[in-house]
Coordinates of C-alpha atoms in Angstrom, one line a residue:
M1 CA 131.0 132.7 239.9
T2 CA 130.2 129.3 238.5
T3 CA 130.3 126.1 240.6
A4 CA 133.4 124.8 238.8
A5 CA 135.2 128.1 239.4
T6 CA 134.2 128.0 243.1
D7 CA 135.5 124.4 243.4
T8 CA 138.7 125.5 241.8
W9 CA 139.2 128.3 244.2
A10 CA 138.4 126.0 247.1
D11 CA 141.2 123.7 246.0
A12 CA 143.5 126.7 245.5
W13 CA 142.9 127.9 249.1
A14 CA 143.4 124.3 250.3
V15 CA 146.7 124.1 248.5
A16 CA 147.9 127.3 250.1
N17 CA 146.9 126.0 253.5
L18 CA 148.4 122.5 253.1
L19 CA 151.7 123.8 251.7
A20 CA 152.1 126.4 254.5
R21 CA 151.6 123.7 257.1
D22 CA 153.9 120.9 255.9
R23 CA 157.5 121.3 254.7
L24 CA 157.4 117.7 253.2
L25 CA 155.2 119.1 250.4
C26 CA 158.3 121.1 249.1
G27 CA 156.4 123.5 246.8
A28 CA 153.8 124.3 244.2
V29 CA 153.7 125.2 240.5
V30 CA 151.1 128.0 240.1
R31 CA 150.2 128.5 236.4
A32 CA 148.5 131.8 236.0
S33 CA 149.0 135.2 234.4
A34 CA 150.1 138.1 236.5
G35 CA 147.0 139.7 238.0
P36 CA 144.6 139.9 240.9
P37 CA 143.8 136.1 241.1
R38 CA 147.5 135.2 241.4
D39 CA 148.2 138.0 243.8
A40 CA 145.3 136.9 246.0
W41 CA 146.6 133.3 246.1
V42 CA 150.1 134.5 247.0
A43 CA 148.8 136.8 249.7
A44 CA 146.8 133.9 251.2
Y45 CA 149.9 131.7 251.3
R46 CA 151.9 134.5 252.9
A47 CA 149.2 134.8 255.6
A48 CA 149.3 131.1 256.3
A49 CA 153.1 130.5 256.1
T50 CA 155.6 130.9 258.8
G51 CA 159.2 131.8 258.2
P52 CA 160.5 134.2 255.6
V53 CA 158.8 134.4 252.2
L54 CA 161.2 136.0 249.7
R55 CA 160.9 136.7 246.0
L56 CA 163.7 135.6 243.7
P57 CA 164.9 138.5 241.6
L58 CA 165.0 138.0 237.9
G59 CA 168.6 137.4 236.6
I60 CA 170.0 136.6 240.0
D61 CA 173.6 135.6 240.0
D62 CA 175.3 132.9 242.2
D63 CA 176.8 135.4 244.6
R64 CA 173.4 136.8 245.4
L65 CA 171.8 133.4 245.5
L66 CA 174.4 131.4 247.4
G67 CA 176.4 134.1 249.1
G68 CA 179.9 135.4 248.6
I69 CA 182.2 138.4 249.2
D70 CA 180.7 141.8 249.4
L71 CA 183.2 143.6 247.3
A72 CA 182.3 147.2 248.3
A73 CA 182.3 146.4 252.0
T74 CA 185.5 144.5 251.7
L75 CA 187.3 147.4 250.0
A76 CA 186.0 149.8 252.7
A77 CA 186.9 147.6 255.6
G78 CA 190.2 146.4 254.3
R79 CA 189.3 142.8 255.1
P80 CA 187.0 140.1 253.6
V81 CA 183.3 140.8 254.3
A82 CA 180.9 138.0 253.5
A83 CA 177.5 138.6 252.0
L84 CA 174.5 136.3 252.8
G85 CA 172.8 134.6 249.9
L86 CA 169.1 134.6 249.3
L87 CA 168.8 130.9 250.0
T88 CA 170.5 131.5 253.4
E89 CA 168.1 134.4 254.2
A90 CA 165.1 132.2 253.2
A91 CA 166.2 129.2 255.2
G92 CA 163.2 127.5 256.7
G93 CA 160.8 129.6 254.6
T94 CA 159.7 129.9 251.0
V95 CA 161.2 131.3 247.8
I96 CA 158.8 132.6 245.2
V97 CA 160.1 132.3 241.7
P98 CA 158.4 134.7 239.1
M99 CA 158.4 133.7 235.4
A100 CA 159.7 130.3 236.4
E101 CA 159.3 129.0 232.8
R102 CA 162.2 131.1 231.8
I103 CA 164.8 130.3 234.4
E104 CA 168.1 128.8 233.2
T105 CA 169.1 125.2 233.8
G106 CA 171.9 126.1 236.3
L107 CA 169.6 128.1 238.5
A108 CA 167.0 125.3 238.4
G109 CA 169.6 122.9 239.6
R110 CA 170.6 125.1 242.5
L111 CA 167.0 125.5 243.6
A112 CA 166.4 121.8 243.3
A113 CA 169.4 121.1 245.5
A114 CA 168.1 123.6 248.1
V115 CA 164.7 121.9 248.1
D116 CA 166.3 118.4 248.4
A117 CA 168.3 119.6 251.4
G118 CA 165.1 120.8 253.1
K119 CA 166.3 124.4 253.2
V120 CA 163.4 126.1 251.5
R121 CA 160.0 125.5 249.8
I122 CA 159.5 127.0 246.4
I123 CA 156.5 128.5 244.6
L124 CA 157.0 128.6 240.9
L125 CA 154.9 131.2 239.2
D126 CA 154.4 129.9 235.6
E127 CA 153.2 132.5 233.1
G128 CA 154.1 130.3 230.1
E129 CA 151.8 129.8 227.1
G130 CA 151.4 126.7 225.1
D131 CA 154.3 124.3 225.7
E132 CA 156.3 126.7 227.8
A133 CA 156.7 125.3 231.3
V134 CA 158.9 125.3 234.3
P135 CA 162.0 123.0 234.3
P136 CA 160.9 119.4 235.0
A137 CA 163.5 119.0 237.7
L138 CA 161.7 121.7 239.7
A139 CA 158.2 120.7 238.8
E140 CA 158.9 117.1 239.9
R141 CA 159.8 118.3 243.4
C142 CA 156.6 120.3 243.9
A143 CA 153.7 118.6 245.4
F144 CA 151.0 120.7 243.8
W145 CA 150.6 121.7 240.1
L146 CA 147.9 124.4 240.4
R147 CA 146.1 126.3 237.6
L148 CA 144.2 129.4 238.8
P149 CA 141.0 130.7 237.1
D150 CA 141.3 133.9 235.2
T151 CA 138.8 135.7 237.5
L152 CA 138.9 136.0 241.2
G153 CA 135.2 136.3 242.0
R154 CA 134.0 135.8 245.5
R155 CA 136.7 134.9 247.9
C156 CA 134.3 133.0 250.1
S157 CA 136.6 130.1 251.0
E158 CA 139.9 131.9 251.5
P159 CA 141.9 130.1 254.3
D160 CA 142.6 131.5 257.6
A161 CA 146.2 131.9 258.8
V162 CA 147.7 128.7 260.2
T163 CA 149.7 128.8 263.3
G164 CA 151.7 126.2 265.1
V165 CA 154.7 124.0 264.3
H166 CA 155.1 123.5 260.5
A167 CA 157.6 120.7 260.4
S168 CA 155.1 117.8 259.9
P169 CA 151.8 118.5 261.7
S170 CA 150.1 115.4 260.3
E171 CA 152.5 112.8 261.8
A172 CA 150.0 111.8 264.4
V173 CA 147.2 111.1 261.9
V174 CA 146.6 107.3 261.4
L175 CA 147.1 106.2 257.8
P176 CA 145.9 102.6 257.0
E177 CA 148.1 100.6 254.7
A178 CA 145.1 100.1 252.4
A179 CA 145.0 103.9 251.9
V180 CA 148.6 103.9 250.6
D181 CA 147.6 101.0 248.2
T182 CA 144.6 103.0 247.0
L183 CA 146.7 106.1 246.2
C184 CA 149.4 104.0 244.4
A185 CA 146.7 102.3 242.4
T186 CA 145.2 105.6 241.5
A187 CA 148.6 107.0 240.4
F188 CA 149.1 103.9 238.2
A189 CA 145.6 104.3 236.6
F190 CA 146.5 107.9 235.5
G191 CA 150.0 107.0 234.3
V192 CA 151.8 108.8 237.1
D193 CA 155.1 107.0 237.4
S194 CA 156.8 109.3 239.9
A195 CA 157.4 107.9 243.3
R196 CA 157.5 111.5 244.7
A197 CA 153.9 112.0 243.5
A198 CA 152.7 109.0 245.5
V199 CA 154.6 110.2 248.6
F200 CA 153.1 113.7 248.2
A201 CA 149.6 112.3 247.9
V202 CA 150.1 110.4 251.2
V203 CA 151.3 113.5 253.0
V204 CA 148.4 115.6 251.6
A205 CA 145.8 113.0 252.7
R206 CA 147.2 113.1 256.2
G207 CA 147.3 116.9 256.1
C208 CA 143.6 117.1 255.0
A209 CA 142.7 114.9 258.0
A210 CA 144.7 117.0 260.3
L211 CA 143.1 120.2 259.1
A212 CA 139.6 118.7 259.6
G213 CA 140.5 117.7 263.2
R214 CA 140.4 113.9 262.5
D215 CA 142.9 111.4 263.8
A216 CA 142.6 109.1 260.9
V217 CA 142.4 109.4 257.1
D218 CA 139.0 108.7 255.5
D219 CA 137.8 108.4 251.9
D220 CA 137.3 112.2 251.4
D221 CA 140.9 112.8 252.4
L222 CA 142.1 110.2 249.8
A223 CA 139.9 111.8 247.1
T224 CA 141.2 115.3 247.9
A225 CA 144.8 114.1 247.8
A226 CA 144.3 112.3 244.5
R227 CA 142.6 115.3 243.0
L228 CA 145.2 117.9 244.1
V229 CA 148.4 115.8 243.5
L230 CA 147.7 113.1 241.0
G231 CA 145.1 114.7 238.7
P232 CA 147.3 117.4 237.3
R233 CA 150.1 114.9 236.7
A234 CA 148.0 112.5 234.7
T235 CA 149.5 111.3 231.4
R236 CA 146.6 108.9 230.4
L237 CA 143.0 108.3 231.1
P238 CA 142.1 105.3 233.3
T239 CA 141.1 102.1 231.4
P240 CA 137.4 101.7 231.5
P241 CA 136.1 98.5 233.3
A242 CA 135.4 95.5 231.1
D243 CA 131.8 95.2 229.8
D244 CA 129.9 92.5 231.8
A245 CA 127.1 92.3 229.2
S246 CA 128.5 89.1 227.6
G247 CA 126.5 85.9 227.1
P248 CA 126.4 83.1 229.7
D249 CA 128.9 80.9 227.8
D250 CA 131.0 83.8 226.6
S251 CA 132.8 84.9 229.7
P252 CA 135.7 87.2 229.0
E253 CA 139.2 86.0 230.0
P254 CA 140.6 88.0 233.0
A255 CA 143.3 90.5 232.4
R256 CA 146.8 89.2 232.7
D257 CA 147.9 91.8 235.4
S258 CA 144.6 92.1 237.2
E259 CA 143.9 90.9 240.7
P260 CA 141.4 88.0 241.1
P261 CA 137.9 89.2 242.1
P262 CA 137.1 89.0 245.8
S263 CA 135.0 86.2 247.0
A264 CA 131.5 86.5 248.4
D265 CA 132.8 86.0 251.9
D266 CA 135.4 88.7 251.5
A267 CA 132.7 91.0 250.1
D268 CA 130.6 90.5 253.2
D269 CA 133.6 91.3 255.5
N270 CA 134.7 94.3 253.6
G271 CA 132.7 97.4 253.9
D272 CA 133.2 101.0 252.7
D273 CA 135.8 101.7 255.3
V274 CA 139.1 103.0 254.1
T275 CA 141.0 100.2 255.8
S276 CA 139.4 97.5 253.7
G277 CA 141.5 98.4 250.7
D278 CA 139.0 96.8 248.3
A279 CA 138.8 97.6 244.6
A280 CA 135.5 99.5 245.0
L281 CA 137.3 102.2 247.0
T282 CA 140.0 102.5 244.4
E283 CA 137.4 102.8 241.6
R284 CA 135.6 105.6 243.5
I285 CA 138.8 107.5 244.0
V286 CA 139.8 107.1 240.3
E287 CA 136.3 108.2 239.1
A288 CA 136.3 111.2 241.5
T289 CA 139.8 112.3 240.3
G290 CA 138.9 111.8 236.6
A291 CA 135.8 113.9 237.0
T292 CA 137.8 116.9 238.1
L293 CA 140.4 116.9 235.4
P294 CA 140.6 120.2 233.5
P295 CA 138.9 120.1 230.1
G296 CA 142.2 120.9 228.3
L297 CA 143.9 118.1 230.1
V298 CA 141.2 115.6 229.1
A299 CA 141.4 116.7 225.5
A300 CA 145.2 116.4 225.4
L301 CA 145.1 112.9 227.0
T302 CA 142.3 111.8 224.6
A303 CA 144.4 112.9 221.7
G304 CA 147.4 111.1 223.0
R305 CA 149.4 114.2 223.6
A306 CA 151.4 115.1 226.7
P307 CA 149.5 117.3 229.2
P308 CA 150.1 121.0 228.9
G309 CA 152.9 122.4 231.1
R310 CA 155.2 119.4 230.8
G311 CA 157.9 120.9 228.6
S312 CA 161.4 121.2 229.5
G313 CA 161.6 125.0 229.8
G314 CA 164.0 127.3 228.1
G315 CA 167.2 128.8 229.3
A316 CA 168.8 132.2 228.9
A317 CA 171.8 132.7 226.7
R318 CA 175.2 132.7 228.4
A319 CA 176.8 136.1 229.0
G320 CA 179.8 137.0 226.8
V321 CA 183.0 136.9 228.7
R322 CA 185.4 137.0 225.8
G323 CA 185.7 138.4 222.3
R324 CA 186.0 142.0 221.0
P325 CA 186.1 144.5 224.0
L326 CA 183.2 146.9 224.3
P327 CA 183.0 150.0 226.5
S328 CA 182.5 149.0 230.2
R329 CA 179.3 149.7 232.0
A330 CA 178.5 150.8 235.6
G331 CA 177.6 148.0 238.0
A332 CA 179.1 145.4 240.3
P333 CA 180.5 142.2 238.7
R334 CA 178.1 139.3 239.1
G335 CA 178.6 135.6 238.2
R336 CA 181.0 135.2 235.3
Q337 CA 181.4 139.0 234.7
R338 CA 184.8 140.7 235.1
L339 CA 185.7 143.8 236.9
A340 CA 187.1 146.5 234.6
L341 CA 189.8 147.6 237.0
V342 CA 191.2 150.5 235.0
D343 CA 187.8 152.0 234.3
T344 CA 186.8 151.5 238.0
L345 CA 189.9 153.4 239.2
R346 CA 189.3 156.1 236.6
A347 CA 185.7 156.5 237.9
A348 CA 187.0 156.7 241.5
A349 CA 189.9 159.1 240.9
P350 CA 188.0 162.4 240.8
W351 CA 186.5 161.8 244.3
Q352 CA 189.7 160.9 246.3
K353 CA 190.1 164.4 247.9
L354 CA 186.6 164.2 249.2
R355 CA 186.8 160.6 250.4
R356 CA 190.3 160.5 252.0
T357 CA 190.9 161.6 255.5
A358 CA 194.2 163.3 256.6
G359 CA 197.1 161.0 256.1
E360 CA 195.1 158.5 254.1
L361 CA 197.0 157.0 251.2
R362 CA 194.6 154.2 250.0
V363 CA 192.4 154.7 246.9
M364 CA 188.9 154.9 248.3
V365 CA 186.5 152.9 246.0
R366 CA 182.8 152.9 246.5
R367 CA 180.1 150.7 244.9
D368 CA 179.1 153.4 242.5
D369 CA 182.6 153.4 241.0
F370 CA 182.5 149.7 239.9
R371 CA 182.6 149.1 236.1
V372 CA 182.0 145.8 234.4
A373 CA 183.9 144.7 231.4
R374 CA 181.9 143.8 228.3
F375 CA 182.8 141.8 225.2
A376 CA 181.2 141.2 221.8
E377 CA 181.1 137.4 221.7
Q378 CA 180.0 135.8 218.4
S379 CA 177.9 132.8 219.1
A380 CA 179.5 129.6 217.8
T381 CA 177.3 127.4 215.6
T382 CA 177.0 123.6 215.2
T383 CA 175.2 122.4 212.1
I384 CA 174.1 118.8 212.3
F385 CA 173.1 116.9 209.1
A386 CA 170.7 114.0 209.6
V387 CA 170.9 112.2 206.3
D388 CA 168.5 109.4 205.1
A389 CA 171.0 106.8 203.8
S390 CA 168.5 104.1 203.0
G391 CA 167.1 102.8 199.7
S392 CA 168.2 102.8 196.1
A393 CA 168.6 106.6 195.9
A394 CA 170.9 106.8 199.0
I395 CA 174.0 107.3 196.8
A396 CA 172.7 110.5 195.2
R397 CA 171.6 111.9 198.5
L398 CA 174.9 111.1 200.3
A399 CA 176.9 112.6 197.5
E400 CA 175.0 115.9 197.9
A401 CA 175.3 115.8 201.7
K402 CA 179.0 115.1 201.5
G403 CA 179.6 118.0 199.1
A404 CA 177.5 120.4 201.3
V405 CA 179.4 119.4 204.4
E406 CA 182.8 120.0 202.8
L407 CA 181.7 123.4 201.5
L408 CA 180.5 124.5 204.9
L409 CA 183.6 123.1 206.6
A410 CA 185.7 125.3 204.3
E411 CA 183.9 128.3 205.8
A412 CA 184.1 127.0 209.4
Y413 CA 187.7 128.2 209.8
V414 CA 186.5 131.8 209.5
T415 CA 183.1 131.5 211.4
R416 CA 184.3 129.1 214.1
A417 CA 181.5 126.8 213.2
H418 CA 181.3 123.0 213.7
V419 CA 179.6 120.5 211.4
A420 CA 178.3 117.0 212.3
L421 CA 176.8 114.2 210.2
V422 CA 174.2 111.6 211.3
A423 CA 173.3 108.8 208.9
F424 CA 170.3 106.5 209.5
R425 CA 169.8 103.3 207.6
G426 CA 168.9 99.7 208.3
T427 CA 167.6 99.6 211.8
A428 CA 169.6 102.3 213.6
A429 CA 171.3 105.7 213.3
E430 CA 175.0 106.4 213.5
V431 CA 177.0 109.5 214.2
V432 CA 179.3 109.3 211.2
L433 CA 181.0 112.7 211.9
P434 CA 181.0 114.2 215.4
P435 CA 181.0 118.0 215.6
T436 CA 184.3 119.1 214.0
R437 CA 186.0 121.8 212.1
S438 CA 188.7 119.5 210.6
L439 CA 188.2 119.2 206.9
A440 CA 190.6 116.3 206.6
R441 CA 188.8 114.4 209.3
A442 CA 185.4 115.1 207.7
K443 CA 186.6 113.8 204.3
R444 CA 187.9 110.6 205.8
A445 CA 184.6 110.0 207.6
L446 CA 182.5 110.8 204.6
A447 CA 184.5 108.6 202.3
G448 CA 183.5 105.5 204.1
L449 CA 179.8 106.2 204.4
A450 CA 177.6 103.6 202.5
G451 CA 173.9 103.4 202.1
G452 CA 171.0 100.9 201.7
G453 CA 168.4 99.2 203.9
G454 CA 165.4 100.4 205.7
T455 CA 164.5 103.9 207.0
P456 CA 164.7 104.3 210.8
L457 CA 163.7 107.9 210.7
A458 CA 162.8 108.1 214.5
A459 CA 166.3 106.9 215.4
G460 CA 167.9 109.4 213.1
L461 CA 165.9 112.3 214.6
D462 CA 166.6 111.1 218.2
T463 CA 170.4 111.0 217.5
A464 CA 170.5 114.4 215.8
G465 CA 168.4 115.9 218.6
D466 CA 170.8 114.5 221.2
L467 CA 173.8 116.1 219.4
A468 CA 171.9 119.4 219.2
R469 CA 171.1 119.3 223.0
A470 CA 174.7 118.5 223.8
A471 CA 176.0 121.4 221.6
R472 CA 173.5 123.7 223.3
R473 CA 174.7 122.7 226.8
G474 CA 178.2 123.6 225.6
G475 CA 177.0 127.1 224.9
R476 CA 176.8 126.7 221.1
T477 CA 173.9 127.5 218.7
A478 CA 172.7 124.2 217.1
L479 CA 170.9 123.8 213.8
V480 CA 169.7 120.4 212.6
V481 CA 169.2 119.8 208.8
V482 CA 167.2 116.7 208.0
L483 CA 167.5 115.3 204.5
T484 CA 164.9 112.6 203.9
D485 CA 161.7 111.8 201.9
G486 CA 159.9 111.3 205.2
R487 CA 158.7 107.8 204.5
A488 CA 159.8 105.8 207.6
N489 CA 159.4 102.0 207.8
I490 CA 161.6 101.0 210.8
A491 CA 160.2 101.7 214.3
R492 CA 162.3 102.8 217.3
D493 CA 162.6 99.2 218.5
G494 CA 164.0 98.1 215.2
T495 CA 161.0 96.3 213.9
A496 CA 159.6 96.8 210.4
S497 CA 156.2 98.5 210.7
R498 CA 155.3 101.6 208.6
V499 CA 152.5 102.6 211.0
R500 CA 154.6 102.4 214.2
A501 CA 157.6 103.9 212.4
A502 CA 155.5 106.9 211.3
A503 CA 154.1 107.4 214.8
D504 CA 157.6 107.2 216.3
A505 CA 159.0 109.7 213.8
I506 CA 156.2 112.2 214.7
A507 CA 157.0 111.7 218.4
A508 CA 160.7 112.3 217.8
A509 CA 159.9 115.4 215.7
R510 CA 157.8 116.9 218.5
G511 CA 160.8 116.7 220.7
F512 CA 162.5 119.2 218.5
A513 CA 159.7 121.7 218.9
A514 CA 159.4 121.0 222.7
D515 CA 163.1 121.7 223.2
R516 CA 163.2 124.7 220.7
I517 CA 165.8 123.1 218.5
A518 CA 166.2 125.1 215.3
A519 CA 165.8 122.7 212.4
A520 CA 165.4 122.6 208.6
F521 CA 163.6 119.8 206.8
I522 CA 164.8 119.2 203.2
D523 CA 162.4 116.9 201.3
T524 CA 164.5 114.8 198.9
S525 CA 161.7 112.9 197.3
V526 CA 161.1 113.3 193.6
H527 CA 157.6 114.5 194.2
P528 CA 157.0 116.1 197.6
R529 CA 154.7 114.0 199.8
P530 CA 152.5 115.0 202.8
E531 CA 154.7 112.9 205.2
G532 CA 157.5 115.4 204.9
V533 CA 155.2 118.4 205.5
A534 CA 153.7 116.7 208.6
L535 CA 157.2 116.0 210.0
A536 CA 158.4 119.5 209.4
S537 CA 155.3 120.9 211.1
A538 CA 155.8 118.7 214.1
M539 CA 159.4 119.8 214.3
A540 CA 158.5 123.5 213.9
A541 CA 161.1 123.4 211.2
R542 CA 161.4 125.2 207.9
Y543 CA 160.3 122.9 205.0
V544 CA 162.2 123.0 201.7
A545 CA 161.2 120.7 198.8
L546 CA 164.4 120.0 197.1
P547 CA 164.0 116.9 194.9
V548 CA 167.1 117.7 192.8
A549 CA 170.0 119.6 194.3
G550 CA 173.7 119.8 194.0
A551 CA 176.1 120.3 196.9
A552 CA 176.5 124.0 196.2
A553 CA 172.7 124.6 196.0
M554 CA 172.1 122.6 199.2
A555 CA 174.8 124.5 201.0
G556 CA 173.2 127.8 199.9
V557 CA 169.8 126.7 201.3
I558 CA 171.3 125.7 204.6
R559 CA 173.3 128.9 204.8
A560 CA 170.1 130.9 204.2
L561 CA 168.5 129.0 207.1
G562 CA 171.1 130.2 209.6
A563 CA 174.0 127.9 209.3
P564 CA 177.5 129.4 208.6

């Protein structure tokens, strides 16, 4: 095994040990594919942890997670019988969440509430690829973001099991105030703006000192805490120190927000001790943390992109509870599912002579008799038009958009679809038509829409994206259709700057791809330009060059892309 891989595994074992010792660390995100390396790390944590360590089943419902009524036991006993939830069973212990990048938003919220209440710690096993990641609400509450190597190699530094009280074993460790300042300065240098991260780093520094048998935190403990907690959360590279190679009469002006340099007397009094809190210690910690950043993270930060594993995560589709009835299936009702009572009684009827005792008149229903009602629910759709209403050609574009909206609304009564319209012009974007199926309301809103002014493309994309996310939270399928030539000239803050406006538009477009919002980009320029292609690529949207189109043709294109 290479030295880098050995150091990575040493950190991995340290994470398992620290997390098992201290509940204040809350949890860890472990990004690795299923295999021997991940199994070895989980086994090491199980050996070090006290309290139950339970695995969260995929597709768990609220009754199994939070507790509820045991229907089979209730029917058998003739009185309500409560069933313990998994979070109750794991109280004081750890919940391991497999495929954490795919859990739905509701489940993520319930786990986050359990962590905030101090009931459990969580280990999120992230198997995502690319931008797939665990929900940010859960990742934020985990002290460690760990990426395991692909190979296990020699397990020379696997931790021993930890025994003792796990509430907060490092409380007796002395933590100088200057050490807290150093960790906060390191967090600021790497663009970590989370208060939780700084708190976690302080707890880890004390934990490292406690593991080493020291009664006070030293420089190595601070470096380890910064490397394990702050490094994986970095969103930027530290600013390099100013060059001192200037001429004698050309001294650079000090930075506006920088602290004044220490005097010579102060330098004599301050040594390398952690309690001094001097700038040299902070620089050493920052350099040590930056030297251990993963190559992929360094490349992403250098290119100005968000570090991998910072997406929002995807959610599962809601189960159908209405619509055209389908044949029932065997199984106990979970969550929002309904019990098919007639089918359940029909399944139990043939067994009554065997189940009943003499004089028994009740219908004896067992768990195997339960049937769950099923429905064929057609997913409702919301199509959101984001129309560029700027410039001299706005009238033609708006006329086409108005006609397409009216044609689609005429079909919405049959398909239960909604249509919305966002217009961006001047310095801002406006929701001209909220999601609606009312043709009369749509005509009134479209009739008063005017055009002209600049092109705030980023504002238009942000507004359309917010509508799509709101529709998705309501259980609807959202499709955003952008009609523009792609040449932005108004930045997000309303100032006129083509360079900043283009950068803001690309950033807003990447939000569509990160949140998996279905989108279509219709280039309305007379001659297609590379700006439109770049935006469509950043949005992960289908690109259609449509310099001349009538309302019917545009509606046909949108319908082919998935709208009703």
